[in-house]
Short mmCIF file of C-alpha atoms in Angstrom, two decimals:
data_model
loop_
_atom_site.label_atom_id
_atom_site.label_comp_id
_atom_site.label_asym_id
_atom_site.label_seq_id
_atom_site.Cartn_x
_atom_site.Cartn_y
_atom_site.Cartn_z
CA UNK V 8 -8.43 -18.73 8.11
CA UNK V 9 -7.45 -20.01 4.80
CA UNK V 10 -3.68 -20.60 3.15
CA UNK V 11 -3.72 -19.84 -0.81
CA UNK V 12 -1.16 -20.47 -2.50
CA UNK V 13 -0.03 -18.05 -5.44
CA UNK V 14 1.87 -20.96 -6.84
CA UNK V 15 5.55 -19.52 -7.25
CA UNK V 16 4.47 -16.18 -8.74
CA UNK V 17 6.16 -13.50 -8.63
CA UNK V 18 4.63 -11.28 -11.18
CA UNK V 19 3.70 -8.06 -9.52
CA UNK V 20 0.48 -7.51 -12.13
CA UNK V 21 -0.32 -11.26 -11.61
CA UNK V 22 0.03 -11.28 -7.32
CA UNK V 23 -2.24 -7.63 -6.83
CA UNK V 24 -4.64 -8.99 -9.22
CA UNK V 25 -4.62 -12.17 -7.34
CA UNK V 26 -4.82 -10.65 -3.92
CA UNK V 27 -8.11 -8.34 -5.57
CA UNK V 28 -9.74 -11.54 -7.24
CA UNK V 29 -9.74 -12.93 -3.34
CA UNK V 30 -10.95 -10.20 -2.07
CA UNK V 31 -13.48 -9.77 -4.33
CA UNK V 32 -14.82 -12.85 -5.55
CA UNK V 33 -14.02 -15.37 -2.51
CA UNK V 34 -16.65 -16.83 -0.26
CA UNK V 35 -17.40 -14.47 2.91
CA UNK V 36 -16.90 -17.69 4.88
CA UNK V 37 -13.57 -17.45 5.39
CA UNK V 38 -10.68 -15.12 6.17
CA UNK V 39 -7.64 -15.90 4.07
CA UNK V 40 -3.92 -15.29 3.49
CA UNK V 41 -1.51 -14.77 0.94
CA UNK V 42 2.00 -14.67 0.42
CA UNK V 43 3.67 -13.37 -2.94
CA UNK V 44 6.87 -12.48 -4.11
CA UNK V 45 7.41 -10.00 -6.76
CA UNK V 46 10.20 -10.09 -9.17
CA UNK V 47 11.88 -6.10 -9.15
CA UNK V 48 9.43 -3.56 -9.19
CA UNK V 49 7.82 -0.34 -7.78
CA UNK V 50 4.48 -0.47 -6.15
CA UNK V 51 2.88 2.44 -6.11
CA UNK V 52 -0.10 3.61 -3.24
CA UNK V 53 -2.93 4.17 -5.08
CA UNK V 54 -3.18 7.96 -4.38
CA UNK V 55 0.04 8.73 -5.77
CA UNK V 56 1.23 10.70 -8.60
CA UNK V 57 3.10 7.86 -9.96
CA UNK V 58 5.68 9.85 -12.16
CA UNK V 59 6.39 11.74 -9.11
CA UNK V 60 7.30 9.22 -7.32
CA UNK V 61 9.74 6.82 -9.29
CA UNK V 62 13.12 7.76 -11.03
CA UNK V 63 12.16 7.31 -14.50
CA UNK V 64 15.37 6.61 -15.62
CA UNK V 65 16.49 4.09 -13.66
CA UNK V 66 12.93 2.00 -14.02
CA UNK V 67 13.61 1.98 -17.65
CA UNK V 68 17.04 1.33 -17.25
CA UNK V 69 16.92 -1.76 -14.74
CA UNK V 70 13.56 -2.72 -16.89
CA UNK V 71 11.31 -2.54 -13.18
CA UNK V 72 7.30 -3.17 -13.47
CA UNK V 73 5.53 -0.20 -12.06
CA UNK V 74 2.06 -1.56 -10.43
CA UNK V 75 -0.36 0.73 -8.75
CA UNK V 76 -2.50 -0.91 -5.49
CA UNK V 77 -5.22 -0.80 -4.49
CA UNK V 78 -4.28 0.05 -0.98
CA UNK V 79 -3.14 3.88 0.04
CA UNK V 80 0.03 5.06 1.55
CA UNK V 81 3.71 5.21 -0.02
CA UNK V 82 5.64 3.69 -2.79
CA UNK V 83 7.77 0.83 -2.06
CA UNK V 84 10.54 -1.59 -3.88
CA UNK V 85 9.99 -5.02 -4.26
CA UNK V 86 12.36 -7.63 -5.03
CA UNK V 87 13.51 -11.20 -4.72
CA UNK V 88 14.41 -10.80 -1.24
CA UNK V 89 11.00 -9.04 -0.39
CA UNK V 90 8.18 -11.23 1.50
CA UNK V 91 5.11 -9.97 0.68
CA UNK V 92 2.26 -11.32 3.61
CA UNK V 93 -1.84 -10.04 3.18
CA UNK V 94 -4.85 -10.56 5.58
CA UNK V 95 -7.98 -10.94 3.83
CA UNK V 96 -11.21 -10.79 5.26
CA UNK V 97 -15.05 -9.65 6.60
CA UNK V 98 -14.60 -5.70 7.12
CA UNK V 99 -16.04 -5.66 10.98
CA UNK V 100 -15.67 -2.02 10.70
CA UNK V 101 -13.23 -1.67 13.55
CA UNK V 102 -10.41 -3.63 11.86
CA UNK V 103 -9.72 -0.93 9.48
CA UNK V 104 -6.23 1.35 10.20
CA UNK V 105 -5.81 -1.12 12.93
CA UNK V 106 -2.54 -2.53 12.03
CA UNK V 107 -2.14 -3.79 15.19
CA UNK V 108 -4.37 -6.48 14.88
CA UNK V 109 -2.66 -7.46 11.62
CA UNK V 110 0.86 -7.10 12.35
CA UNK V 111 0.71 -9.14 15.35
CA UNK V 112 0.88 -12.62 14.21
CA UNK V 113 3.67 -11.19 12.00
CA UNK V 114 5.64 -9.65 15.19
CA UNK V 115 5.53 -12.77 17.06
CA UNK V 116 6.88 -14.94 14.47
CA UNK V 117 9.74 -12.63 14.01
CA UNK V 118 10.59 -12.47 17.70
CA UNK V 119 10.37 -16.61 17.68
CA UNK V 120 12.83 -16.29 15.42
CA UNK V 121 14.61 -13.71 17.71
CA UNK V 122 14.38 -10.51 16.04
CA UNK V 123 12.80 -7.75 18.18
CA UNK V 124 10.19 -6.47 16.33
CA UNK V 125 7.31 -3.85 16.78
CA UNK V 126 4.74 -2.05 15.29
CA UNK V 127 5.94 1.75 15.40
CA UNK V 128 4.24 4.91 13.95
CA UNK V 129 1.22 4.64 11.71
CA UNK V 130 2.03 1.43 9.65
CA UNK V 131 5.73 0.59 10.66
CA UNK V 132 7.34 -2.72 12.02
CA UNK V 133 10.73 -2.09 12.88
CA UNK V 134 13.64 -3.07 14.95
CA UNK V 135 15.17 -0.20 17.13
CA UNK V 136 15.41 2.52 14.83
CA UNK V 137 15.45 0.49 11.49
CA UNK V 138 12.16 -0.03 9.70
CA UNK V 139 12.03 -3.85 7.91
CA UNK V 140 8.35 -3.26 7.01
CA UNK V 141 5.71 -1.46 5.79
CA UNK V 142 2.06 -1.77 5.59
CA UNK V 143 -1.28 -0.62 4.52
CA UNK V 144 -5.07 -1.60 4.17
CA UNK V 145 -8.37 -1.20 1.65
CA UNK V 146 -11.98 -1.65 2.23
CA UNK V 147 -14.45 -2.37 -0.25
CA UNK V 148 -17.97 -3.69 0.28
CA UNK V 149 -17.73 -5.07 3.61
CA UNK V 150 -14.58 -7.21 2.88
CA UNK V 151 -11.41 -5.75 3.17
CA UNK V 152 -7.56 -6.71 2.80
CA UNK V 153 -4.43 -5.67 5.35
CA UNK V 154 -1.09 -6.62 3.76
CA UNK V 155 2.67 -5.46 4.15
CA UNK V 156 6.29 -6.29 3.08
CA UNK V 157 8.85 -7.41 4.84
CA UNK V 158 12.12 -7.05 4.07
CA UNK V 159 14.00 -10.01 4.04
CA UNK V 160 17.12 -10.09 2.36
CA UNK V 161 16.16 -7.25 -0.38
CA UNK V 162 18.60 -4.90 -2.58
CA UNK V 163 17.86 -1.89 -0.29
CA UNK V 164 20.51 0.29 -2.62
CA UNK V 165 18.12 0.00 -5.60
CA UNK V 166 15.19 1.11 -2.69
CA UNK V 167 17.26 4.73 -2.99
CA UNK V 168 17.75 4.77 -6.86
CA UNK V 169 14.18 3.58 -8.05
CA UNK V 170 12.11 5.83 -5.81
CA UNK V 171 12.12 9.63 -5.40
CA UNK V 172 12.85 10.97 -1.88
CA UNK V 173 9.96 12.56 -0.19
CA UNK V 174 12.07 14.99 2.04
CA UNK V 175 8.96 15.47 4.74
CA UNK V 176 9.46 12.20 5.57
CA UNK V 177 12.54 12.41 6.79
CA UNK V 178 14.85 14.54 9.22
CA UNK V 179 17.41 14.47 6.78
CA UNK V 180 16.99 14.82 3.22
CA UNK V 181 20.06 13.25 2.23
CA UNK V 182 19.27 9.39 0.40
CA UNK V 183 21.67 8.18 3.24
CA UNK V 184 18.87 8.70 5.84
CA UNK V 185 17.05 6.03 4.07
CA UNK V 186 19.47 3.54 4.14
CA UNK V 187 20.59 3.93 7.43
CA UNK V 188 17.11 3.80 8.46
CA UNK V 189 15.83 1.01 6.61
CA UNK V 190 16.90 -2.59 7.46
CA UNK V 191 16.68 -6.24 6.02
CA UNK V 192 15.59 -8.87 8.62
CA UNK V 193 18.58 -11.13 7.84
CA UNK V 194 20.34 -8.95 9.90
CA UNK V 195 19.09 -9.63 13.07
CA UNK V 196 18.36 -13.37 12.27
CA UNK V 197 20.89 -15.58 14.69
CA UNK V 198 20.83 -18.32 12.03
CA UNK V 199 20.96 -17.93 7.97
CA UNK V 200 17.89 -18.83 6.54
CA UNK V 201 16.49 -18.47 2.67
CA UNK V 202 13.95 -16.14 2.13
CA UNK V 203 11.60 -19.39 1.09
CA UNK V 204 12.53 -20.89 4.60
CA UNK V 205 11.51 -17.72 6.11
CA UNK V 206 8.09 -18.16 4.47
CA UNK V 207 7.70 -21.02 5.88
CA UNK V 208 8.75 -20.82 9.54
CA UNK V 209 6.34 -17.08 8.73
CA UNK V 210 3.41 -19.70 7.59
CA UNK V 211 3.56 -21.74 10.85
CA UNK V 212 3.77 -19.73 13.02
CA UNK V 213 0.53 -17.88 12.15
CA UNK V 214 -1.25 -20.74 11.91
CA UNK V 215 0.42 -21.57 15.48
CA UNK V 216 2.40 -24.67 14.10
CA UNK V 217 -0.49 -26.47 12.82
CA UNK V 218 1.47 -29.41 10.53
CA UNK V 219 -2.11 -29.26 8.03
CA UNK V 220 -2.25 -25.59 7.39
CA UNK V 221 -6.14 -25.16 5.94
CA UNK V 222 -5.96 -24.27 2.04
CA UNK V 223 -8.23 -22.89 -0.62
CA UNK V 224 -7.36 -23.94 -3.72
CA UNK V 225 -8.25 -22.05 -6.74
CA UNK V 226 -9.23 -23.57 -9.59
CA UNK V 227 -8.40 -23.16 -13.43
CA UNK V 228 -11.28 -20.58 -13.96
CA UNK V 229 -9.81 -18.77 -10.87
CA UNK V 230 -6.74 -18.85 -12.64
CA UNK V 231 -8.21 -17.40 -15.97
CA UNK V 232 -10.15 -14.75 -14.16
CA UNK V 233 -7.20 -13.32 -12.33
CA UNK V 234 -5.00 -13.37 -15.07
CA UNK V 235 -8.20 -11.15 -17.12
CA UNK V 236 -7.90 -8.73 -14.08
CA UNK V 237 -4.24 -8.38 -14.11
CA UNK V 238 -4.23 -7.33 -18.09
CA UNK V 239 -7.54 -5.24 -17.68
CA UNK V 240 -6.31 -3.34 -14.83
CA UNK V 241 -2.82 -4.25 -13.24
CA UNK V 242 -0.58 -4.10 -16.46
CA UNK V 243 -2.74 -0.83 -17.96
CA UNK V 244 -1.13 2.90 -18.51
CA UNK V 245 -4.45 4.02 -16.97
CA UNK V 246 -4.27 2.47 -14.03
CA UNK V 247 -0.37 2.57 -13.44
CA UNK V 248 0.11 6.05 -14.63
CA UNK V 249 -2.93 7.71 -14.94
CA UNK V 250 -4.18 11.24 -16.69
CA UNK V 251 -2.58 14.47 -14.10
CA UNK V 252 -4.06 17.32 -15.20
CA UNK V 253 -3.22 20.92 -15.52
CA UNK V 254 -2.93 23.03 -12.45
CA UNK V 255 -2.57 26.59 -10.81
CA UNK V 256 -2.64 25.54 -7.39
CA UNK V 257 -0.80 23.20 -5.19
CA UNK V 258 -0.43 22.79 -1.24
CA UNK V 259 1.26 20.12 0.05
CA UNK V 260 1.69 19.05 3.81
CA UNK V 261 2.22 16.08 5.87
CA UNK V 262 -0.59 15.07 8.74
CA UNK V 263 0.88 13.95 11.36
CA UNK V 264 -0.74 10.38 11.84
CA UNK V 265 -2.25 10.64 8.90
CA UNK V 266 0.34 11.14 6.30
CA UNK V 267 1.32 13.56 3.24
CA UNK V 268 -1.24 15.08 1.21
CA UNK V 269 -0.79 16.95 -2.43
CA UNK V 270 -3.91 18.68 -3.40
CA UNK V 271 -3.92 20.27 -6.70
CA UNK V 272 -6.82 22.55 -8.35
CA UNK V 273 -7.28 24.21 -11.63
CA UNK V 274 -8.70 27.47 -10.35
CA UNK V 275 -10.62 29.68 -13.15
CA UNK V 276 -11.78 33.34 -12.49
CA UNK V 277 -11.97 32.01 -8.66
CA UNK V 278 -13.82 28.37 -9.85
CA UNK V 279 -12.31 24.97 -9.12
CA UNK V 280 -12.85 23.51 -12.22
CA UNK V 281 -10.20 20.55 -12.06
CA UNK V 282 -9.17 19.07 -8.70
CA UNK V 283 -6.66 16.23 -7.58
CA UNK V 284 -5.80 14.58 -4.51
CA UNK V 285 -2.37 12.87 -4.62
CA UNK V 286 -0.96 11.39 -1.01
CA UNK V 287 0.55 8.34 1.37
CA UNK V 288 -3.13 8.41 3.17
CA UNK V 289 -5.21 5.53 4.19
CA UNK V 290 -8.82 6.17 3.60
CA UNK V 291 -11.62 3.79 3.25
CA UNK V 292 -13.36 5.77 0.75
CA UNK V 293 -12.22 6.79 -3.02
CA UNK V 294 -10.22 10.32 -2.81
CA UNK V 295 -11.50 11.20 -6.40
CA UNK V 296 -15.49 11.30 -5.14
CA UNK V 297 -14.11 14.23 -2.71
CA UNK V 298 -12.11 15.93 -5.18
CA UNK V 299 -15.51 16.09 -7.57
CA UNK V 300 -16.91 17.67 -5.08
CA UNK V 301 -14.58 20.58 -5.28
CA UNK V 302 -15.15 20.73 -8.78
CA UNK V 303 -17.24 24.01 -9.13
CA UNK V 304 -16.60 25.36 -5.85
CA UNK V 305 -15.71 28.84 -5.39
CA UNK V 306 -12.09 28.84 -3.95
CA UNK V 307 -12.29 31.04 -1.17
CA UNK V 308 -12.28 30.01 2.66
CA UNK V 309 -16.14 30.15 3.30
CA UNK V 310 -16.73 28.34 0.50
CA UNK V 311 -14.51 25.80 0.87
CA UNK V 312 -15.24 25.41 4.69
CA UNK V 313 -19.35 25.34 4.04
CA UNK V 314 -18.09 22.17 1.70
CA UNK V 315 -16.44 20.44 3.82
CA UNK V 316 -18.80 20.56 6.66
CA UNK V 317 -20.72 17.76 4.24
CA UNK V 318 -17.69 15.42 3.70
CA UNK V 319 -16.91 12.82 6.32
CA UNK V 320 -13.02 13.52 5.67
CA UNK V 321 -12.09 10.97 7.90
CA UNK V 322 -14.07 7.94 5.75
CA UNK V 323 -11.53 9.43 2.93
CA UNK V 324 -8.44 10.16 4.42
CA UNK V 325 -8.21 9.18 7.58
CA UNK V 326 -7.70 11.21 11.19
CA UNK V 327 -7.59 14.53 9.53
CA UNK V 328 -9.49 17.79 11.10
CA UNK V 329 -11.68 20.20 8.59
CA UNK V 330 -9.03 22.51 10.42
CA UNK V 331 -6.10 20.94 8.73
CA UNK V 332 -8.07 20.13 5.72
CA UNK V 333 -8.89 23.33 4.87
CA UNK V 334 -5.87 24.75 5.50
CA UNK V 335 -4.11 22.01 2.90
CA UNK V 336 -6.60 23.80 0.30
CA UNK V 337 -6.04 27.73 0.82
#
């Protein structure tokens, strides 16, 4: 495995298109990892209905990027205090919503560091009861990525006032369950340390205190081509926003272990003719192919089941049941 360095960034447009170009263009040689830190922002899962999920208001107010991922599950707040850590490598086709594997290295360098981490839930590391990261995965061509944030030392008031509370995720749908659930690791750290000293003592211990950490160095055409992706794709309305179109329909339900889905259709004298798929899912297919396969369907339950019988739902959306599937849709 390979260090690269995203030289101080900590443009949230610049890192994701950084952490695509790798994954992307890269030689299949190596594995590689990334570290990034994004100035305040919103990063949205790229299944979600961003202007659902952000307080409008206070992004414009507090001036915060919005960047959609290419990775599933939920939106989270970067900041400052925010390490952001990504895996990059050869899809084996076992790795993938195996966040075990990933986490790991990341769990022991906490706990060197004496803070009693572990991987809880789907995507979770957390301490006790008090989540200080979250993380998520995409697959693309036999190559995939596996990255998370931690929270170091991050603003975790503005975590409440920039995102909109999803209340199935939470016991209590008061804002104060977030906060009292969500921690920063400087808490639990016996010494103070900066958030760039965390990165490092992070950095050696996943190399397993190797004093010449491997590198890849990009070069300047590197450079130019991941700056091209980042104003193509990672600074566009398109992408970060998106078209939502008109609907009659809407079901929405969380999975257990596999997260919330919002399905909405546009149903005509009984025809789907417009379907979306909004959610917090990890899938390693594209959500949209299944939702143009609705398209034209009659929306009725033996329909809809004979449909699904030909979609591998758990390529898309990970461990879901036709069962529970079709039950999201009706």
């Amino acid at each position: 495995m390979r260090f690269i360095s995203n030289k101080g960034v900590t443009d949230p447009s610049l890192n994701l298109a950084l952490e695509e170009y790798i994954l992307r263009s890269l030689p299949n040689s190596d594995d590689y990892l990334l570290f990034y830190i994004n100035e305040p922002s919103i990063i949205i899962g790229k299944n979600q209905n961003t202007v659902e999920e952000i307080n409008a208001q206070y992004v414009k107010q507090n001036k915060l990027h919005v960047v959609r991922r290419l990775s599933g599950g939920g939106a989270v707040y970067h900041d400052l205090g925010n390490l952001n850590f990504s895996f990059i490598m050869k899809d084996d086709g076992q790795s993938f919503h195996n966040f075990k594997k990933f986490t790991e290295p990341v769990v022991r360098a906490l706990r060197e560091l004496g803070v009693a981490a572990e991987l809880s839930g789907r995507n979770d590391l957390q301490v006790g009861e008090r989540k200080i990261s979250g993380n998520a995965q995409f697959s693309t061509k036999g190559k995939m990525f596996s990255h998370g944030t931690l929270l170091f030392d991050s603003e975790i008031e503005n975590v409440v006032s920039a995102l909109k509370v999803n209340a199935e995720k939470y016991v209590s749908k008061s804002t104060k369950s977030i906060r009292s659930r969500v921690a920063n690791i400087s808490e639990f750290l016996q010494a103070p340390m900066t958030v760039e000293q965390f990165r490092q003592r992070l950095l050696q211990s996943i190399f397993e205190g190797s004093d010449e950490i491997p590198y890849y160095e990009l070069t300047e055409q590197d450079w130019a081509n991941v700056q091209k992706l980042a104003d193509e794709r990672y600074r566009s309305w398109e992408w970060n926003y998106g078209h939502s179109p008109s609907f009659n329909v809407q079901q929405k339900k969380r999975i257990e272990g596999a997260g919330t889905f919002d399905i909405r259709l546009q149903v005509e004298e009984g025809i789907i003719v417009d379907a979306v798929i909004y959610g917090d899912f990890f899938g390693r297919g594209d959500s949209h192919e299944v939702a143009g396969q609705l398209i034209g369907a009659r929306y009725e339950a033996t329909a809809l089941k004979q449909l699904l019988e030909h979609i591998d739902l758990p390529y898309y959306f990970g461990p879901v049941t036709k069962e529970e599937w079709l039950a999201l849709l009706l």
